[in-house]
PDB file of C-alpha atoms and ligand atoms in Angstrom:
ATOM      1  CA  UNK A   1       7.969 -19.928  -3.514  1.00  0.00           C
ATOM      2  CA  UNK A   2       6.849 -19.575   0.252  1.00  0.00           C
ATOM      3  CA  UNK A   3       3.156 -19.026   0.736  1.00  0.00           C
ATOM      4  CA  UNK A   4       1.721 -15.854   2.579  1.00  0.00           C
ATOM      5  CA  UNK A   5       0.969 -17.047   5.555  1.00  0.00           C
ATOM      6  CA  UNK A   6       5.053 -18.392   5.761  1.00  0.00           C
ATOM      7  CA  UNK A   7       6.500 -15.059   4.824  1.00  0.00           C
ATOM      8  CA  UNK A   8       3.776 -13.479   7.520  1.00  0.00           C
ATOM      9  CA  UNK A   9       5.351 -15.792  10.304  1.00  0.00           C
ATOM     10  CA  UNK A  10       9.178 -15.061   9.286  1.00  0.00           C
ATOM     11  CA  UNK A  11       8.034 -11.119   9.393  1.00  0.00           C
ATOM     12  CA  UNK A  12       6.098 -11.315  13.456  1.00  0.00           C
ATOM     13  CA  UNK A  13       9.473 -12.033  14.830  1.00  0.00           C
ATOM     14  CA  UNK A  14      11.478  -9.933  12.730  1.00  0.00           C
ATOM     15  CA  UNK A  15      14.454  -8.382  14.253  1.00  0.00           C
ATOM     16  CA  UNK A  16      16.120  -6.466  11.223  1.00  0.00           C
ATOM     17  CA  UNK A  17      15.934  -2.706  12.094  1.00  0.00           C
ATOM     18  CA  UNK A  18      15.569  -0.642  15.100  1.00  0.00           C
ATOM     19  CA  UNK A  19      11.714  -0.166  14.452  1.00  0.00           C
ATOM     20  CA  UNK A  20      11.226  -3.774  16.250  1.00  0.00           C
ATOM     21  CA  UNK A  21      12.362  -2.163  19.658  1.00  0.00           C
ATOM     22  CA  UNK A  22       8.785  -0.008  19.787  1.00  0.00           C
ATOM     23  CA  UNK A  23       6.299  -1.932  18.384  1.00  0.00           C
ATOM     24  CA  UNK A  24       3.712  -3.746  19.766  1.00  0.00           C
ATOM     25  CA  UNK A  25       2.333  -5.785  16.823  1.00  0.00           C
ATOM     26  CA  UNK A  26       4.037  -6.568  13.297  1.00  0.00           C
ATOM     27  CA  UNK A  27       1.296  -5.324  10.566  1.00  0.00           C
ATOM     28  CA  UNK A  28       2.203  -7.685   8.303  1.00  0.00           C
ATOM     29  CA  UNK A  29      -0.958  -6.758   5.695  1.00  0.00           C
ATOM     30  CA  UNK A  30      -4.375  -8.528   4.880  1.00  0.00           C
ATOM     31  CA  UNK A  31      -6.970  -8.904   2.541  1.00  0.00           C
ATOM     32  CA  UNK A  32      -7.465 -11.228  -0.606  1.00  0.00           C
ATOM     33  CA  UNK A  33      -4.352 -13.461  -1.413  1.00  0.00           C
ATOM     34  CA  UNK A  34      -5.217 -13.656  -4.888  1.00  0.00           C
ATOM     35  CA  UNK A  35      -6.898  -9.823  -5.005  1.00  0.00           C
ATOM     36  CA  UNK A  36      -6.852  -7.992  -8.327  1.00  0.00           C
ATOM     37  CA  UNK A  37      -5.757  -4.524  -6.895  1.00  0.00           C
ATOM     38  CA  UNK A  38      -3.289  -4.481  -3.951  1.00  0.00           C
ATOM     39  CA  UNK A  39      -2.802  -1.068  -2.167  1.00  0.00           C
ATOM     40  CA  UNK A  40       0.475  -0.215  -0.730  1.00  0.00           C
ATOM     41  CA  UNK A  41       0.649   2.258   2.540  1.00  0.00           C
ATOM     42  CA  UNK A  42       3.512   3.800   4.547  1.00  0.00           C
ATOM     43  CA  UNK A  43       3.911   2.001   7.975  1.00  0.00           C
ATOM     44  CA  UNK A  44       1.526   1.490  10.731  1.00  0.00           C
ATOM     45  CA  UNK A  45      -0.021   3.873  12.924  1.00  0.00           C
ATOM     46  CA  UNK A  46      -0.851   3.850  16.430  1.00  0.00           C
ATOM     47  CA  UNK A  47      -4.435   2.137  15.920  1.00  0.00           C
ATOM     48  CA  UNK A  48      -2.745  -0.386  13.313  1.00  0.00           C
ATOM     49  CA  UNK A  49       0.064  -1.294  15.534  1.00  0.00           C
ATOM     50  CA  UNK A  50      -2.565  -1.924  18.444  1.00  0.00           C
ATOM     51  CA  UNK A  51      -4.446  -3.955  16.373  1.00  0.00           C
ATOM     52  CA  UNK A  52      -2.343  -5.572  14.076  1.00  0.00           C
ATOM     53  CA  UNK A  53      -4.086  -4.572  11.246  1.00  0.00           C
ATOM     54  CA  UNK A  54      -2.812  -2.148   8.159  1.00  0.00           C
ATOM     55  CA  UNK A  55      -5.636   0.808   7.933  1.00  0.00           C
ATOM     56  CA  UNK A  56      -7.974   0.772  10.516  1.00  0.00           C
ATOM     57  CA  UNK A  57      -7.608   4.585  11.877  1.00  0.00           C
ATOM     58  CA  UNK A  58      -8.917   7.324  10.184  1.00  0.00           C
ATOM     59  CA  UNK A  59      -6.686   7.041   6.686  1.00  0.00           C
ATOM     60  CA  UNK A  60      -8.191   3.503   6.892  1.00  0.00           C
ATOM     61  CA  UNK A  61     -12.161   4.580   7.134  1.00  0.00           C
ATOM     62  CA  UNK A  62     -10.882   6.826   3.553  1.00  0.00           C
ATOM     63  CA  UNK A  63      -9.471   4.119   2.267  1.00  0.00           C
ATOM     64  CA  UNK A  64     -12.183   2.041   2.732  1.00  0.00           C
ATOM     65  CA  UNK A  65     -14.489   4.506   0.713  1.00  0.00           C
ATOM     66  CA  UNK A  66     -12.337   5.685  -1.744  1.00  0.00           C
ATOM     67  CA  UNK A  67     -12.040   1.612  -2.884  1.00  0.00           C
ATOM     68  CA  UNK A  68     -15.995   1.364  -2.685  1.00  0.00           C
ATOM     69  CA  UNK A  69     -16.874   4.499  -4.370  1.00  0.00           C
ATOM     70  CA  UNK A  70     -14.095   4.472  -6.936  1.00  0.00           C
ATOM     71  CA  UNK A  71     -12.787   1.059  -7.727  1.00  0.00           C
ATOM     72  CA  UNK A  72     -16.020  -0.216  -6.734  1.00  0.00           C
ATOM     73  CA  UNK A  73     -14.213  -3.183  -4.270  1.00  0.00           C
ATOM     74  CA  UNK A  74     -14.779  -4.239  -0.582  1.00  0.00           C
ATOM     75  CA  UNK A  75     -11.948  -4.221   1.486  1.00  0.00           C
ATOM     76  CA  UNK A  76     -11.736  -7.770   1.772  1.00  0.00           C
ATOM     77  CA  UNK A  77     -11.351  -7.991  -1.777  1.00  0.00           C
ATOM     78  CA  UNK A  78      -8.322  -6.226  -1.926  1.00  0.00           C
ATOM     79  CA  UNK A  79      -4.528  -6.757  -0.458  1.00  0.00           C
ATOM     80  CA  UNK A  80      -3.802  -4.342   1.533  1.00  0.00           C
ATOM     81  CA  UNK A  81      -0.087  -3.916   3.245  1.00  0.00           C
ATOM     82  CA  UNK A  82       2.517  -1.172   3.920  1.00  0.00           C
ATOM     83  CA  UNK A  83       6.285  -0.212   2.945  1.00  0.00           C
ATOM     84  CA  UNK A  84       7.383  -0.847   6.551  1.00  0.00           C
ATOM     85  CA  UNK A  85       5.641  -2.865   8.691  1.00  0.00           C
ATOM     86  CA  UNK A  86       6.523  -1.658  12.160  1.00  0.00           C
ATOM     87  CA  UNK A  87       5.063   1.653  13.376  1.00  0.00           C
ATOM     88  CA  UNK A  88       7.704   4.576  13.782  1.00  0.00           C
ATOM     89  CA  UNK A  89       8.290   5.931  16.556  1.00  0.00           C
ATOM     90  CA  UNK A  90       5.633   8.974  17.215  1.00  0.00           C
ATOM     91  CA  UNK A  91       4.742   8.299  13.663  1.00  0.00           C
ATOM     92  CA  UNK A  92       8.074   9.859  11.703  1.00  0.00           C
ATOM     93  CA  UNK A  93       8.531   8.631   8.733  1.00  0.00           C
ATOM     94  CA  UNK A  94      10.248   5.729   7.973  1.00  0.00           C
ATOM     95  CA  UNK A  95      13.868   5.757   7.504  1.00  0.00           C
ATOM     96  CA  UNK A  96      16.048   4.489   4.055  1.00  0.00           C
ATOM     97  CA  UNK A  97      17.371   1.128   5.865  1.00  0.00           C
ATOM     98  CA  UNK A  98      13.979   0.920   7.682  1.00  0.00           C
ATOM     99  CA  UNK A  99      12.346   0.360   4.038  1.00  0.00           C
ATOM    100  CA  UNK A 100      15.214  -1.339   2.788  1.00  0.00           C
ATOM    101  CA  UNK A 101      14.982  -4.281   5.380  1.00  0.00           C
ATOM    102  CA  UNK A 102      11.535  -4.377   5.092  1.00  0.00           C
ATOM    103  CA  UNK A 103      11.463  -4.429   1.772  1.00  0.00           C
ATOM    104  CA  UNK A 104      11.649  -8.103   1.309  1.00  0.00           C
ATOM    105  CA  UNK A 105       8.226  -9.111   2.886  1.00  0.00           C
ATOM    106  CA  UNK A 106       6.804  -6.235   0.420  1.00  0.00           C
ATOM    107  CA  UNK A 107       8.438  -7.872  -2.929  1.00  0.00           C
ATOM    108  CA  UNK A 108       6.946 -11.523  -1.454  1.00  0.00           C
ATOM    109  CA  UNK A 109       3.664 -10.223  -0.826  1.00  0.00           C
ATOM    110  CA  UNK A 110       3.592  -8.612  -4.102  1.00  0.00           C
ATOM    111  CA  UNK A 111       5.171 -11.389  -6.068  1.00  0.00           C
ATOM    112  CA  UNK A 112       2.887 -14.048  -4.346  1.00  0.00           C
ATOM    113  CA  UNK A 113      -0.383 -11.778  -4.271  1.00  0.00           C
ATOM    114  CA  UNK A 114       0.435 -11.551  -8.235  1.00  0.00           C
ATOM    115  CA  UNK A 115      -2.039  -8.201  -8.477  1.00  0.00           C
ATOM    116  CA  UNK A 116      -2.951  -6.586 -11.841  1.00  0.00           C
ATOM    117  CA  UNK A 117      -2.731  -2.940 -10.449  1.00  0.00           C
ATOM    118  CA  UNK A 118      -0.926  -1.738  -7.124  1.00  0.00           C
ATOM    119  CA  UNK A 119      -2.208   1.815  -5.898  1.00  0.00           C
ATOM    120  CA  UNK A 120       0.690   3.089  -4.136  1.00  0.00           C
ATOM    121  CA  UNK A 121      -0.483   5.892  -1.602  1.00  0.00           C
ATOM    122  CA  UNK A 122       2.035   8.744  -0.532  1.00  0.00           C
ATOM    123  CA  UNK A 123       5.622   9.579  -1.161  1.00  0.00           C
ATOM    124  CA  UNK A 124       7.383   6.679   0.474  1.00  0.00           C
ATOM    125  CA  UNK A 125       5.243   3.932  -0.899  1.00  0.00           C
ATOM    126  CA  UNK A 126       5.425   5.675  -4.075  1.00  0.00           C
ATOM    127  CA  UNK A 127       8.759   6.160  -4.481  1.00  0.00           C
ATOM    128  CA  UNK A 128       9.860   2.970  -3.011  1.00  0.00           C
ATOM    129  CA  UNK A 129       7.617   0.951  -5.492  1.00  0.00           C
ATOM    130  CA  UNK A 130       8.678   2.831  -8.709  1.00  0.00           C
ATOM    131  CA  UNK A 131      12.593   3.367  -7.724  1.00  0.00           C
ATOM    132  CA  UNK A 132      12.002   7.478  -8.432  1.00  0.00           C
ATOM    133  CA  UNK A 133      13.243  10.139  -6.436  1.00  0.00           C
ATOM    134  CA  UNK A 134      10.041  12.190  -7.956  1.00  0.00           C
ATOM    135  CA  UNK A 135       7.785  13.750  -5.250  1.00  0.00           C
ATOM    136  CA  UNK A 136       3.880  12.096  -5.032  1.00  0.00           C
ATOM    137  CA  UNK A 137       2.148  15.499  -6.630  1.00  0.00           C
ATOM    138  CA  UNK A 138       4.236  15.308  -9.968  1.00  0.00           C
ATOM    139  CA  UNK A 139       4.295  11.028  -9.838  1.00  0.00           C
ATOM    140  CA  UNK A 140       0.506  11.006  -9.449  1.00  0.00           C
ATOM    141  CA  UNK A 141      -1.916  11.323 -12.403  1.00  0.00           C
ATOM    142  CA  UNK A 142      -0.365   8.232 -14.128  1.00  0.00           C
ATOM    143  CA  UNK A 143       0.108   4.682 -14.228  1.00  0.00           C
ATOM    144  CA  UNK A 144       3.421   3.197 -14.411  1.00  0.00           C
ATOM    145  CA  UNK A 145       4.790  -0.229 -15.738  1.00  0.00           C
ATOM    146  CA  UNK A 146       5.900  -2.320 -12.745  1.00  0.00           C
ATOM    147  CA  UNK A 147       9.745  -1.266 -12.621  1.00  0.00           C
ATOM    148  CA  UNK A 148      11.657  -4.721 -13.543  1.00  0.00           C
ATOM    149  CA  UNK A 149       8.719  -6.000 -16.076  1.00  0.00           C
ATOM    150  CA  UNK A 150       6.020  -8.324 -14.890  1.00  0.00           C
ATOM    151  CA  UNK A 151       1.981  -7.649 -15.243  1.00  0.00           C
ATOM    152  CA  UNK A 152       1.878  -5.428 -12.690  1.00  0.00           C
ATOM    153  CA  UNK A 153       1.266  -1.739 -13.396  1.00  0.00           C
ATOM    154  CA  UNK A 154       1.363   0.876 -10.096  1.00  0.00           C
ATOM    155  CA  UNK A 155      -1.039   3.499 -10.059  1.00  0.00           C
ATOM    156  CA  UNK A 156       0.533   6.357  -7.493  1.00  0.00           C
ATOM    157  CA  UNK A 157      -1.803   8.854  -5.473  1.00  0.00           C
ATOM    158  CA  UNK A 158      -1.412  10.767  -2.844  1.00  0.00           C
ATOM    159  CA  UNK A 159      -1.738   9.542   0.992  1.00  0.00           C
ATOM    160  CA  UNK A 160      -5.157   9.795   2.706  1.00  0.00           C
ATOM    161  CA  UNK A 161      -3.668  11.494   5.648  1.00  0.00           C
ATOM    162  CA  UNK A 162      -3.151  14.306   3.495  1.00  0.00           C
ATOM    163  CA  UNK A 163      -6.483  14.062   1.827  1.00  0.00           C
ATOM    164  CA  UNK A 164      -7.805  14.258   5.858  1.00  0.00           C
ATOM    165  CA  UNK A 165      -5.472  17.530   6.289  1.00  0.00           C
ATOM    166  CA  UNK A 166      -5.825  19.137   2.905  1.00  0.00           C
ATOM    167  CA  UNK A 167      -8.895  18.556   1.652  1.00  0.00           C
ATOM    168  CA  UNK A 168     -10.706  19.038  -1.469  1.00  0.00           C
ATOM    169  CA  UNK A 169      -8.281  19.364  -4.003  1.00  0.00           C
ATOM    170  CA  UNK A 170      -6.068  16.165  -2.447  1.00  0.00           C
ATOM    171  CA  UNK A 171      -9.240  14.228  -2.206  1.00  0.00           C
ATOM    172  CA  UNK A 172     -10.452  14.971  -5.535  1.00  0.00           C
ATOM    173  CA  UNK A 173      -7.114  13.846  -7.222  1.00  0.00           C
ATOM    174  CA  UNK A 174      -6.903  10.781  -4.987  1.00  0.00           C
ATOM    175  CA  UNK A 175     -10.759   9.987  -6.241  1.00  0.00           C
ATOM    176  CA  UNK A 176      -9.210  10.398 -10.003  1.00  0.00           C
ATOM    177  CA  UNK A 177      -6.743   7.889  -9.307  1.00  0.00           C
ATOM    178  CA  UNK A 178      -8.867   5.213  -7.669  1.00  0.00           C
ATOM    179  CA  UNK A 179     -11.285   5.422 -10.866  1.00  0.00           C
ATOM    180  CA  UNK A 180      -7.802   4.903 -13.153  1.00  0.00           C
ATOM    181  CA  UNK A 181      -7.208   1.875 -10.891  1.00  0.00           C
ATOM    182  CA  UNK A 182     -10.418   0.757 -11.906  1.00  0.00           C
ATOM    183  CA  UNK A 183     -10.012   1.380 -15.798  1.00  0.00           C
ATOM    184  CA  UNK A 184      -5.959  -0.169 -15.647  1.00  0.00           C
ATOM    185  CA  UNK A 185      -8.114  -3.685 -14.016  1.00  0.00           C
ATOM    186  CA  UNK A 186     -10.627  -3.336 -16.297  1.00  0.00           C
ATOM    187  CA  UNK A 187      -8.130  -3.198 -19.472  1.00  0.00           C
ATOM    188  CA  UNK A 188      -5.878  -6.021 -17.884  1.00  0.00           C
ATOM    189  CA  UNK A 189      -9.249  -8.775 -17.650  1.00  0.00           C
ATOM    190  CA  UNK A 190      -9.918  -7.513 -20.940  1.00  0.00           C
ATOM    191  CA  UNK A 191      -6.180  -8.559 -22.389  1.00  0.00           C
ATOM    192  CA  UNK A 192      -6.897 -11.775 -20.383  1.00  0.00           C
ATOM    193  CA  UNK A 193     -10.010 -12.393 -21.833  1.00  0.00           C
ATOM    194  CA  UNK A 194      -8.934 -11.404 -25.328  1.00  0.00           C
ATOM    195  CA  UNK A 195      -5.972 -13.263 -25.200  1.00  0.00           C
ATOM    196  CA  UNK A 196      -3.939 -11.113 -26.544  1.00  0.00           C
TER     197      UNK A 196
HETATM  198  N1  LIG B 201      -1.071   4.854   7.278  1.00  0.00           N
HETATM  199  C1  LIG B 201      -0.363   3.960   6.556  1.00  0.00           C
HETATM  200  O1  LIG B 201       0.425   4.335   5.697  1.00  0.00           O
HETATM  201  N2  LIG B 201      -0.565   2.679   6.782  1.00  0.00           N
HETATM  202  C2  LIG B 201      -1.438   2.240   7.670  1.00  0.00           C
HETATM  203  O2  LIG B 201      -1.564   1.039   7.799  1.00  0.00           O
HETATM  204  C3  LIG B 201      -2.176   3.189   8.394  1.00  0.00           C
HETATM  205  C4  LIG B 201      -1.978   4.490   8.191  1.00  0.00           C
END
């Protein structure tokens, strides 16, 4: 299988959907190669496609704390990427063959990154990840065998751009679901360890 870094080179001069026309930087993802807990966002925003970097705006300073104070992980020890990796125009969201194209450098990074738990955050990394047509609000509260088999499980929440907009409620549920991240690692060392 390729490594990371070769998948990350195909993917900065990728030409497969119209999204390559506006961007300025491919945000191909970062973090730990061989992290635990990889989290899965929607596409790049204006600061991430400036920088080249997934996370780095305002979702990413929630992101950041939600890992610390809930799942009790750095950001650099975490993978961190997104559904599409080319920012949408004036951030709309990303179209079906947008993902669909895309969706290749996702299944390498999560096939080579090999994570126990994937937090998927918001409807289209969500549903893209678990193959349901099931909004975020009734997916979230739950953690899902990764669809096809394999160790992975996928623990859905809810975006942090609506945890900035909504508020409490969002925010709290999102915290809930970091802290089941947590437990689903916890269980999956403990199988290792346990051998069984
Ligand atoms: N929102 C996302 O979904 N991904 C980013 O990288 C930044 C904001």
């Amino acid at each position: 299988m390729a490594e990371l870094s070769e998948v990350e080179a195909q993917a900065s001069v990728c030409q497969r959907c119209r999204l390559a026309s506006g961007r300025h930087t491919v945000v191909f993802g970062e973090g730990d190669p061989s992290a635990s807990l990889m989290v899965v966002g929607e596409g790049p925003g204006r600061d991430e496609d400036l920088q080249g970097r997934p996370f780095v705006g305002r979702s990413g300073r929630l992101l950041d704390r939600l890992l610390s104070e809930e799942a009790g992980l750095k950001r650099d020890e975490v993978y961190i990427a997104n559904v599409v990796k080319c920012r949408p125009p004036d951030n709309r969201d990303p179209l079906p063959d947008e993902i669909a194209e895309c969706r290749p450098y996702l299944d390498a990074q999560v096939a080579l990154v090999a994570p126990e738990v994937v937090i998927t955050l918001g409807n289209f990394a969500s549903r893209t990840l678990l193959d349901s047509g099931v909004g975020i609000t009734r997916l979230r509260g739950k953690t899902y065998p990764w669809p096809g088999g394999g160790p992975s499980v996928v623990v859905p929440t809810f975006h942090p751009a609506a945890a900035l907009r909504g508020g409490g409620e969002v925010l709290a549920a999102m915290r809930a679901d970091f802290v089941r991240a947590r437990q689903s690692l916890g269980q999956a060392q403990t199988r290792q360890v346990g051998g069984a």
